[in-house]
Coordinates of C-alpha atoms and ligand atoms in Angstrom, one line a residue:
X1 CA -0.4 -19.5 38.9
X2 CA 2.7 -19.8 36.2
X3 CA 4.3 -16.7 35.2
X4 CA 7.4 -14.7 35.4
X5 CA 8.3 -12.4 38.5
X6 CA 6.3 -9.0 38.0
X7 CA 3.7 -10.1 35.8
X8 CA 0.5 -9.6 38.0
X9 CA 0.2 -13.2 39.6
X10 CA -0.2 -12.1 42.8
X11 CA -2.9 -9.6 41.7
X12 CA -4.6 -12.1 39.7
X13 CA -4.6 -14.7 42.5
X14 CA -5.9 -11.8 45.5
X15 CA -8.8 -10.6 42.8
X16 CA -10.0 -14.4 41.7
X17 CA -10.3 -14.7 45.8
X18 CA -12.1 -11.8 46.3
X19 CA -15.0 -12.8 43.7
X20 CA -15.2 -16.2 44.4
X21 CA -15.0 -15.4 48.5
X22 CA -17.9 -13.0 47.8
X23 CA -20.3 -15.2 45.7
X24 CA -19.7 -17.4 48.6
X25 CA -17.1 -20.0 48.2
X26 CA -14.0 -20.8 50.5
X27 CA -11.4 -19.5 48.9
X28 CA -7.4 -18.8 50.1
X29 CA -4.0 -17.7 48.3
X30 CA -1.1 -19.3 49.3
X31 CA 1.7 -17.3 48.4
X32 CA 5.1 -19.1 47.8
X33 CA 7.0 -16.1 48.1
X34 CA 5.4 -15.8 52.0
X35 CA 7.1 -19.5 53.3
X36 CA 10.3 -18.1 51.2
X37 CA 10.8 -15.3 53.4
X38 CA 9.7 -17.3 56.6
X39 CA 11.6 -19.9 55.9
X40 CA 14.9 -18.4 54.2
X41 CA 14.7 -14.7 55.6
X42 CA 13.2 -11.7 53.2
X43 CA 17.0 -10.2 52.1
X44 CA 17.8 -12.9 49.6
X45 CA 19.5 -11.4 46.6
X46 CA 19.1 -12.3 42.8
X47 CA 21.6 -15.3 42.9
X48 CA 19.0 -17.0 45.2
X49 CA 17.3 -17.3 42.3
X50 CA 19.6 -18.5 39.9
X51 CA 18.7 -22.0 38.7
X52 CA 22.2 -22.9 38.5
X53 CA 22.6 -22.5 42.2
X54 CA 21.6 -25.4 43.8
X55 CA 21.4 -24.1 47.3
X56 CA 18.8 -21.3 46.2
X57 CA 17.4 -24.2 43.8
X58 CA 16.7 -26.2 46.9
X59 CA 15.4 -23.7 49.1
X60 CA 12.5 -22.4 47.1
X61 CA 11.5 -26.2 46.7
X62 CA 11.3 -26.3 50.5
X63 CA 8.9 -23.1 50.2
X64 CA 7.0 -24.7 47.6
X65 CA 6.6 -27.9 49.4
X66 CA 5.4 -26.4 52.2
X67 CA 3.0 -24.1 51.0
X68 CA 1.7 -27.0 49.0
X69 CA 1.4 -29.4 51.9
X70 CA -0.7 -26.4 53.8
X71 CA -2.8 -26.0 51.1
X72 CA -3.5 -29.7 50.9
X73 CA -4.2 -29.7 54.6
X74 CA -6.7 -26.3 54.0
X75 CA -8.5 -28.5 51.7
X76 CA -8.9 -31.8 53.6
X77 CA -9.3 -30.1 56.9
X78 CA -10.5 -26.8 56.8
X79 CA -12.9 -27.6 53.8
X80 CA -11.8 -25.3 51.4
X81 CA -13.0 -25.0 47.9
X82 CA -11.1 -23.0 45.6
X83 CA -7.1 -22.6 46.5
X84 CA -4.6 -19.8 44.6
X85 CA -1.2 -21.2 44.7
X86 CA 0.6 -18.3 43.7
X87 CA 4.2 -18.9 42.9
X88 CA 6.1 -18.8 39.6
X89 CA 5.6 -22.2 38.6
X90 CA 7.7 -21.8 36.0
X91 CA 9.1 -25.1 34.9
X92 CA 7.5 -28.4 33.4
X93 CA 8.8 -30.2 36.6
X94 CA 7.7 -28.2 38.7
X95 CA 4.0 -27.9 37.3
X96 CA 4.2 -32.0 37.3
X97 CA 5.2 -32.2 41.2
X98 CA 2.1 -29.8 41.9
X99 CA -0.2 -31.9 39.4
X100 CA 1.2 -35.6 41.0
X101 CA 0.3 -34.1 44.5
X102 CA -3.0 -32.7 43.8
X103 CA -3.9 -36.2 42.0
X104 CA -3.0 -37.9 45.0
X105 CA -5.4 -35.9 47.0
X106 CA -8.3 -35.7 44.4
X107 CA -7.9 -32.1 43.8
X108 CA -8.5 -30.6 40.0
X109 CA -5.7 -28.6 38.8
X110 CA -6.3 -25.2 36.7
X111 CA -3.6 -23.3 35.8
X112 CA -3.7 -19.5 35.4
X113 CA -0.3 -18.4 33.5
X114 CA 0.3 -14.2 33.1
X115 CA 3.0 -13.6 30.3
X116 CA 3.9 -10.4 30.0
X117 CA 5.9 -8.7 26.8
X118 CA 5.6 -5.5 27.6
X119 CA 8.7 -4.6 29.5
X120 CA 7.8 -0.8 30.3
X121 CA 4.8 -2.5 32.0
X122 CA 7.3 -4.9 33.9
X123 CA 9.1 -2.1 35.0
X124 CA 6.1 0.1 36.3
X125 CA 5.3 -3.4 38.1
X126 CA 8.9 -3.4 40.1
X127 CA 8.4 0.1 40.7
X128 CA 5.3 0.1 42.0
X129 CA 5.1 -2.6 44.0
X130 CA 8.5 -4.8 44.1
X131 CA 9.9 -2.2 45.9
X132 CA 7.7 -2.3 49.1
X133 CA 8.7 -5.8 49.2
X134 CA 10.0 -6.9 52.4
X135 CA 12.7 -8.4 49.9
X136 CA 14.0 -5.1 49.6
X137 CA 13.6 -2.9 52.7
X138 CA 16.1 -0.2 53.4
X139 CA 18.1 -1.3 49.8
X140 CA 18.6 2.3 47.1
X141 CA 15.4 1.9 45.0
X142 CA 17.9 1.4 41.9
X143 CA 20.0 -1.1 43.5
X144 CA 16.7 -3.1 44.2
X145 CA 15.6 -2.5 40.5
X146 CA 18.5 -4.0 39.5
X147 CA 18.2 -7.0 41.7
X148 CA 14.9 -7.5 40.5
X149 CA 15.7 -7.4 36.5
X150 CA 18.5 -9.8 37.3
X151 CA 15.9 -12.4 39.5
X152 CA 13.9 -12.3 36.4
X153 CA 16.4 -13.2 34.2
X154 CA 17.3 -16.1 36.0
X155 CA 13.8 -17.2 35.8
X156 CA 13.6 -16.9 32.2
X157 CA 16.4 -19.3 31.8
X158 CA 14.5 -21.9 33.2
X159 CA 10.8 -20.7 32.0
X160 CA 8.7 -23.1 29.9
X161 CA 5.3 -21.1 28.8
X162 CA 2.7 -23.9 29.5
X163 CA 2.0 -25.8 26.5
X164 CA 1.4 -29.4 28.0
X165 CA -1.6 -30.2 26.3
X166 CA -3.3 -32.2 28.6
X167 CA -3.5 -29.8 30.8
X168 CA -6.2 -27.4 32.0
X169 CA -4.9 -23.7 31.8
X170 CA -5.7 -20.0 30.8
X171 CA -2.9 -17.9 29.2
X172 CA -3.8 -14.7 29.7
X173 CA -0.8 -12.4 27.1
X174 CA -0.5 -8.4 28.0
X175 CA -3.4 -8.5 30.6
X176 CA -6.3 -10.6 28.5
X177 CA -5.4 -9.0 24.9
X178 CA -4.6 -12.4 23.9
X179 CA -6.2 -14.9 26.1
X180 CA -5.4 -18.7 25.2
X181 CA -7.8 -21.5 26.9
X182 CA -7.3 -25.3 27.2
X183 CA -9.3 -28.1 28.3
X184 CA -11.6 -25.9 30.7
X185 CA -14.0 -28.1 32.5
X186 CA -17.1 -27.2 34.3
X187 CA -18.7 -24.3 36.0
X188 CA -16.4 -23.0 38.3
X189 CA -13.5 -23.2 35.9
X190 CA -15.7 -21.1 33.1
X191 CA -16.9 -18.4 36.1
X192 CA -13.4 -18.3 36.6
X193 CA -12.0 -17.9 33.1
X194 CA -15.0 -15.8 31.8
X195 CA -13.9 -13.0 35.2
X196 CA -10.1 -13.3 34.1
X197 CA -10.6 -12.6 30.8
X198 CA -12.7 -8.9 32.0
X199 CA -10.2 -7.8 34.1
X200 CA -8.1 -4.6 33.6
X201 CA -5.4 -2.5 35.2
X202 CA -5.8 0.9 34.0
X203 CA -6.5 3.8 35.9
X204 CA -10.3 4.4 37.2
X205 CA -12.6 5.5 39.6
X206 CA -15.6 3.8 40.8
X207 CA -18.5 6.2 42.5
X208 CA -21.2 5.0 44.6
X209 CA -24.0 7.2 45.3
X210 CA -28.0 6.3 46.8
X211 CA -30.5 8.2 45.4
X212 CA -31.0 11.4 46.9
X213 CA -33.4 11.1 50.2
X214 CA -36.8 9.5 49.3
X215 CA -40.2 9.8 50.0
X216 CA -40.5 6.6 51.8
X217 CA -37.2 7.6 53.5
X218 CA -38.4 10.2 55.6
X219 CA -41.8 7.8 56.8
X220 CA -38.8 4.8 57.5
X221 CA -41.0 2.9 54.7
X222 CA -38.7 -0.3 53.5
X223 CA -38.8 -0.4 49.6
X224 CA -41.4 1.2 47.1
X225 CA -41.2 3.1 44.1
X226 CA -41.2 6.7 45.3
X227 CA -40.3 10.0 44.4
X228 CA -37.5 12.2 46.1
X229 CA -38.1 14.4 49.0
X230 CA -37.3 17.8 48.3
X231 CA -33.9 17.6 50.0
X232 CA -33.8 14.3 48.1
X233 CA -34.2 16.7 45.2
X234 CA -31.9 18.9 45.6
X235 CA -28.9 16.3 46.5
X236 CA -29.7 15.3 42.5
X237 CA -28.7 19.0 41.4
X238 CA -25.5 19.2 43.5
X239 CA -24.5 16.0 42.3
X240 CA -23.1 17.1 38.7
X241 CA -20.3 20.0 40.4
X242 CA -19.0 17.0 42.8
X243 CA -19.0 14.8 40.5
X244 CA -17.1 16.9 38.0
X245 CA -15.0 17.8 41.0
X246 CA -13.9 14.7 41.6
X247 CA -13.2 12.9 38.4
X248 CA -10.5 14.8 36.9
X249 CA -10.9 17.0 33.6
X250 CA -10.7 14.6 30.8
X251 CA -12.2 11.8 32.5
X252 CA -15.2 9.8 30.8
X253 CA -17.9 8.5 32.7
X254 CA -21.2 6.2 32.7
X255 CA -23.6 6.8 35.3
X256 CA -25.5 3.6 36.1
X257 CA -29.2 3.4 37.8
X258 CA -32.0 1.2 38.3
X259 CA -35.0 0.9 37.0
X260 CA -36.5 2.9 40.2
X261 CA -37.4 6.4 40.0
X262 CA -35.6 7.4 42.5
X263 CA -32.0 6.8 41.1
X264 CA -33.7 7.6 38.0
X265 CA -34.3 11.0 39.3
X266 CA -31.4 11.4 41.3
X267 CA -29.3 10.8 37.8
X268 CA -31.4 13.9 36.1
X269 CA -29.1 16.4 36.2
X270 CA -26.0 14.3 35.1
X271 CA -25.2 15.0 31.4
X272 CA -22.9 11.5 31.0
X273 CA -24.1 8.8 29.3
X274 CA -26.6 6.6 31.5
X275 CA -27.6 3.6 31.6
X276 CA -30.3 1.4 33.6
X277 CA -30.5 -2.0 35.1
X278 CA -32.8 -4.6 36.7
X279 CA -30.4 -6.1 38.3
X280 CA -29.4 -2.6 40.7
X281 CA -33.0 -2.6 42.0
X282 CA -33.1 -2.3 45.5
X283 CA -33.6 -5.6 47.8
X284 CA -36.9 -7.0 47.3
X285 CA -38.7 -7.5 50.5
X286 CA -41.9 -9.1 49.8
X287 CA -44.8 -8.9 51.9
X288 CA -42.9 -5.9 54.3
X289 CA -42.4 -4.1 51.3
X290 CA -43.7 -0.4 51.7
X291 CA -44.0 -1.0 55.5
X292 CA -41.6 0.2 58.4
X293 CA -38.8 -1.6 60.8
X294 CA -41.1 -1.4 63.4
X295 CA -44.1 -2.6 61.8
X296 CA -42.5 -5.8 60.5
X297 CA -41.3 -6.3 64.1
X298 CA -44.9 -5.9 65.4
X299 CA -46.8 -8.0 62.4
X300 CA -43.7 -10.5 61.4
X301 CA -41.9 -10.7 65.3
X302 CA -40.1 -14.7 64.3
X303 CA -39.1 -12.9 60.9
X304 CA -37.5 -9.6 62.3
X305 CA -36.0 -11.6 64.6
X306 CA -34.4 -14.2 62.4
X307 CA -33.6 -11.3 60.2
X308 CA -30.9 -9.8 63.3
X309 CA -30.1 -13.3 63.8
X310 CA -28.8 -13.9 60.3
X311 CA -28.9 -10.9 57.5
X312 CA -27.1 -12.0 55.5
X313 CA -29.2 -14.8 55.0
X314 CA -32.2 -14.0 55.8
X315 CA -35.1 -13.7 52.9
X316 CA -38.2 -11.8 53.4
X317 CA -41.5 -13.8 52.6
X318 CA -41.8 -13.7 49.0
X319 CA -38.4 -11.9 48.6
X320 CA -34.9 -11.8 48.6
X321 CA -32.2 -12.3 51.5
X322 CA -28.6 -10.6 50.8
X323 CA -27.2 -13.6 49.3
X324 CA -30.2 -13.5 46.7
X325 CA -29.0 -10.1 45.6
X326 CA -25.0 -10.9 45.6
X327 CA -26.2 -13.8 43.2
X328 CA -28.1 -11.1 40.7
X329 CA -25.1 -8.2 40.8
X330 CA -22.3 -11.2 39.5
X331 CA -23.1 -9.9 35.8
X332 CA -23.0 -6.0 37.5
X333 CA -19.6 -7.1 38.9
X334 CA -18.7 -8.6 35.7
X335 CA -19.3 -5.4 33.6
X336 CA -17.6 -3.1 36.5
X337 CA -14.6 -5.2 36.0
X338 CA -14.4 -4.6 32.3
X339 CA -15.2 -0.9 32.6
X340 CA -13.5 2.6 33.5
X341 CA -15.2 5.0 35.5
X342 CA -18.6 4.7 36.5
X343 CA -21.5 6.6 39.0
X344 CA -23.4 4.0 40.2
X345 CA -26.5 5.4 41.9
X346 CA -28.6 2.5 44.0
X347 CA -29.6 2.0 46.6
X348 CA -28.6 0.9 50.7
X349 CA -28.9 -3.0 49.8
X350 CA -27.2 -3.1 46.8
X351 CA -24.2 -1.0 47.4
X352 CA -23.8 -2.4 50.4
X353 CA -23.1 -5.6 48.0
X354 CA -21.0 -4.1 45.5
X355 CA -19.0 -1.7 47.9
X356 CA -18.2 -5.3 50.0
X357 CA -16.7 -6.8 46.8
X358 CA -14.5 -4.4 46.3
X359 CA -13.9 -3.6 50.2
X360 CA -13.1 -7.4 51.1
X361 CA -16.0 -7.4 53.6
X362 CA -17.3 -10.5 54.8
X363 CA -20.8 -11.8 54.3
X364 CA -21.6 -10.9 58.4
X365 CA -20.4 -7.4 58.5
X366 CA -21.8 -6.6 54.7
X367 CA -25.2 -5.9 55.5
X368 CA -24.5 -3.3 58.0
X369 CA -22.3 -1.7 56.0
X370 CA -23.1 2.5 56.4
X371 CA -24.0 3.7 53.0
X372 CA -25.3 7.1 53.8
X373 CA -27.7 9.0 51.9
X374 CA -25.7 12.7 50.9
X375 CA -22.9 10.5 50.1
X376 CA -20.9 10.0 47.3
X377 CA -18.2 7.2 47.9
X378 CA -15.3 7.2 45.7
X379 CA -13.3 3.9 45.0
X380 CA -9.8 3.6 43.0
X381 CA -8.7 0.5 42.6
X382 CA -4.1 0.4 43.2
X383 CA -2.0 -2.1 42.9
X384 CA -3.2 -4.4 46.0
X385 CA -5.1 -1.8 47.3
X386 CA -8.3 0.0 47.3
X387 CA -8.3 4.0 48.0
X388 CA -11.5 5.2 49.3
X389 CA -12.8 8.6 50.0
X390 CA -16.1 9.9 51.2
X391 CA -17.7 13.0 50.1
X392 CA -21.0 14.1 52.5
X393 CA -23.1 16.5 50.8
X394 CA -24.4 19.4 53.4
X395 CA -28.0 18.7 53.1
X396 CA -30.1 16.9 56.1
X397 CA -31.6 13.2 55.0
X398 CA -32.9 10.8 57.4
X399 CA -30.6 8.1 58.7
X400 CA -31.8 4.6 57.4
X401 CA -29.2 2.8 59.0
X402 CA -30.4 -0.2 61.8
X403 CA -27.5 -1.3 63.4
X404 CA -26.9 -4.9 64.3
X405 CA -28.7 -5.2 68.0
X406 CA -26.1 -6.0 70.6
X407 CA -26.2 -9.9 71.7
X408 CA -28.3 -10.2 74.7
X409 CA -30.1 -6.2 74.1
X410 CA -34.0 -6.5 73.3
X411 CA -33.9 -6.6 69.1
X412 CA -36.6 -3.6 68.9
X413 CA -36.8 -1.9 65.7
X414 CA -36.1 1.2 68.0
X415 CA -33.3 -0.1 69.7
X416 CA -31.7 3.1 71.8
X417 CA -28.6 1.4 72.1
X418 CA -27.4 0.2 68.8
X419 CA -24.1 -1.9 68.2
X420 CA -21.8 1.0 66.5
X421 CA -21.8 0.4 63.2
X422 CA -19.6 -1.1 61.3
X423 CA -17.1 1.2 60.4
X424 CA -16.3 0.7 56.8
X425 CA -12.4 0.7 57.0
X426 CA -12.2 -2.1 59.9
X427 CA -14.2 -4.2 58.7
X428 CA -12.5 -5.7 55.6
X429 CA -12.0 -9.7 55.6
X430 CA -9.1 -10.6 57.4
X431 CA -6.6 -12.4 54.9
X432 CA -3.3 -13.4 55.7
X433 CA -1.7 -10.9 53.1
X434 CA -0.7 -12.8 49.7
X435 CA 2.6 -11.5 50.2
X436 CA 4.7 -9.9 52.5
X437 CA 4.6 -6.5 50.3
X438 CA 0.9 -6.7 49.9
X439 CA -1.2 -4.2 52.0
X440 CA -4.8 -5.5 51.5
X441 CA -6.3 -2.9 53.6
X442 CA -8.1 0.4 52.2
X443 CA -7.0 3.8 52.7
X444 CA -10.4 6.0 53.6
X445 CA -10.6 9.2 54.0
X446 CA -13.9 11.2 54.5
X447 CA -14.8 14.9 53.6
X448 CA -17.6 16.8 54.6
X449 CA -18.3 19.7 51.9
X450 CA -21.2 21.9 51.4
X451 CA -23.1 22.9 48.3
X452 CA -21.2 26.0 48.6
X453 CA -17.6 24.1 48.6
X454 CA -18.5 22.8 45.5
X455 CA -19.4 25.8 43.7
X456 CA -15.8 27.7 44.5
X457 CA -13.9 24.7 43.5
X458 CA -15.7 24.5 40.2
X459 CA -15.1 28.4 39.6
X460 CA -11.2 27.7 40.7
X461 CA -10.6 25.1 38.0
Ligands
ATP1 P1 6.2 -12.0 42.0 O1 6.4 -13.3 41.2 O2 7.4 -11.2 42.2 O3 5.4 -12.3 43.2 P2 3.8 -11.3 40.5 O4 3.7 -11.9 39.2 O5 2.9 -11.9 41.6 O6 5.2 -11.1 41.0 P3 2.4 -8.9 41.2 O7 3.0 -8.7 42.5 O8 1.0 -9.4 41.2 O9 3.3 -9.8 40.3 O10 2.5 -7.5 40.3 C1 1.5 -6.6 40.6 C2 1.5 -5.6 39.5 O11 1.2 -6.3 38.2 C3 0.5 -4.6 39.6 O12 1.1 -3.3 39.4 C4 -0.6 -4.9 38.6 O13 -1.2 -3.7 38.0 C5 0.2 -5.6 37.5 N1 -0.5 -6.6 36.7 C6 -1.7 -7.1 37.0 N2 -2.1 -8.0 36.1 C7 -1.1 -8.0 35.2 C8 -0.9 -8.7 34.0 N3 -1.9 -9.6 33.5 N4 0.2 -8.5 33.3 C9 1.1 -7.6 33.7 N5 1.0 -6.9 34.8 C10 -0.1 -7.1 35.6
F6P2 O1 -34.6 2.0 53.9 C1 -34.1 2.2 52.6 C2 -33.8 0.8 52.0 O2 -33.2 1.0 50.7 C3 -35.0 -0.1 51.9 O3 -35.8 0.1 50.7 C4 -34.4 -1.5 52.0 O4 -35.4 -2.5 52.3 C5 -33.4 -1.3 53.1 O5 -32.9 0.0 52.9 C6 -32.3 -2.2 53.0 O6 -31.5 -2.1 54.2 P1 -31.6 -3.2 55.4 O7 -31.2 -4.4 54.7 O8 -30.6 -2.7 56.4 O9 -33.0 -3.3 55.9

């Protein structure tokens, strides 16, 4: 990363970890301001910072050197793929120590810089998140504003925008309006510039709903193409008063489906735009399709067992696995990044997929992750964070949820004794945080409401 404080590099570096961790590839942030604190204490004030003091001057070296040489060691030892190192970076010097180390250990070199002109944006940045910083516990908020303009001033004495042209970089100016790219290489490098240059930071909501409860629900059929129940039916016409509920009065929204007819149908009564995809159908599972748990286990025993053994990977006889279907939603991912609120209504699989990128959840835990039916989860993205809230609709649907079987426990499709499940809000991927000020952990909360509840808050608004 290369960029002033307070210009979205350590938001940048957490979301580039996220995708790539998700599509499957070893990723970590090392966060220079992390070995800063551990190494020279949190409470440092602006002169730290001042490149004309040569104590401070030497002290964030020793940071950056040490960050490096663990990052070094994560890629030799520990085989890791992609590495953030997330620090300001801000001089030609320093970019040519990182680039003469990397060389030395065969690594390739992309830099991501974040400039920022917009200094009412700079200022919501220290404000919202600058002053959690462990840098400024227990200061007066202002005081600690004011130590933060000065560090940045200091910074910009010595800041060179990258220009080097031999070098490989993105410039990303005022969060991708202007988006400058140079010498980029490859496929990763082009996944990586192509999702930097869709990301946003204004407000929004995600939704995630399944379709309402399903014909092949209630027989515990996997797959098909069927038609709601009649409870599944009547989720669909309660879902336009909680969704209005819930998004705020002058709020847009696109409601996506798939091709099914049962998010089709579940989407009927909602008056926003809509929109369909392929790529949201429901995990394919080949030859079990339209048949239940336990008669996969009975005519496919090796398969349902390899299937508890490994979800994630496992991929039904002429079908997918999970991985398969985290490979198709990267253009879904792609287009969520680049819009504002959307209703997405899928199905278990696929949420499961998309809720896990935005959740943090590793590939093990995602394909248990509870998705009810009756459920519409709501996701707004903050700052380093993720709020979540759950809305259960009051009317009965099945329970499609098999939990993982307990190690040891007979893996019956009817299994008495179930694992619990994993519960959403424990389950995220445990990352050293980027920083000390960065929470990466989801707030959740969970209301149950009936039809009725809905209907008085619509006539109270
Ligand atoms: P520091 O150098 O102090 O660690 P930083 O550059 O890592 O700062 P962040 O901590 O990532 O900055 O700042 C987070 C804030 O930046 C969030 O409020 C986020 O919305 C905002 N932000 C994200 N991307 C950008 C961007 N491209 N330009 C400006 N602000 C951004
Ligand atoms: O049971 C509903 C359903 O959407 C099936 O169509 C699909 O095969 C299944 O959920 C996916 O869940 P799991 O991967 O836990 O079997």
């Amino acid at each position: 990363m290369v960029g002033l404080p307070a210009t979205g590099k350590t938001l940048i570096s957490q979301k580039v970890c996220r995708y790539l961790q998700w599509l499957g590839i070893t990723t970590k942030v090392f966060n220079v301001g992390n070995y800063r604190r551990k190494l020279h204490g949190a409470h440092q004030l602006h002169d730290f910072f001042n490149p004309a003091n040569p104590d401070g001057e030497r002290s964030r070296r020793e940071a950056a050197v040490e960050a490096l040489e663990d990052m070094i060691y994560w890629f030799k030892k520990e085989q890791g793929v992609v590495a953030l190192y997330d620090a300001t970076n801000s001089t030609r010097t320093r970019r040519e120590m990182l680039m003469a180390e990397c060389k030395k250990h065969d690594i390739q070199v992309m830099f991501i810089e974040s400039v920022c002109e917009d200094e009412a944006l700079v200022l919501h940045n220290i404000m919202s998140v600058k002053l959690k910083s462990p840098d400024y516990k227990d200061m007066d908020p202002e005081q600690a504003v004011e130590d933060f303009k000065a560090r940045i001033v200091h910074y910009k004495e010595a800041y060179e925008s990258i220009t080097e042209e031999n070098l490989t970089y993105i410039k990303l100016i005022n969060v991708g309006s202007q988006v400058i790219i140079n010498h980029i290489q490859g496929y990763l490098q082009s996944r990586i510039v192509y999702y930097l240059m869709n990301l946003h930071i204004a407000p929004r909501s995600i939704f995630f709903s399944r379709h309402g409860e399903s014909l092949y629900n209630v027989m515990g059929k996997l797959g098909g193409d069927s038609d709601l129940s009649a409870r599944g039916k009547q989720y669909a016409k309660s879902l336009p008063l909680l969704i209005a509920t819930h998004l705020g009065n002058s709020e847009q929204l696109t409601v996506w489906t798939s091709t099914m007819k049962r998010t089709i149908a579940t989407a009927e009564h909602l008056t926003y735009p809509k929109l369909a995809w392929k790529a949201l159908d429901e995990l394919d599972a080949g030859v079990c399709d339209g048949m239940t748990y336990e008669e996969i286990e009975e005519q496919y025993p090796e398969d349902f067992a390899n299937r508890d053994e490994d979800k994630f990977n496992y991929r039904y006889r002429g079908g997918e696995s999970y991985r398969d279907v985290v490979l198709r939603l990267e253009p879904v991912i792609m287009e969520l990044e680049r819009q504002r609120n959307i209703l997405i209504i899928g199905h278990q699989a696929i949420l499961r997929c998309i809720y896990a990128y935005f959740m943090n959840h590793s590939h093990e835990k995602l394909p248990y992750i509870k998705i009810p039916l009756h459920t519409v989860i709501q996701l707004t993205p903050s700052a380093y964070t993720c709020e979540e809230k759950r809305f259960k609709v009051d009317i009965e649907a099945v329970d499609t949820h098999r939990p993982k079987p307990k190690a040891g426990a007979p893996k019956s499709a009817t299994d008495a004794n179930p694992e619990t499940p994993v519960d959403a809000a424990s389950d995220a991927v445990k990352q050293p945080a980027a920083d000390g000020e960065k929470d990466c952990g989801a707030t959740i909360t969970t209301t149950t409401m009936s039809t009725t509840t809905f209907r008085d808050s619509a006539f109270h608004r």
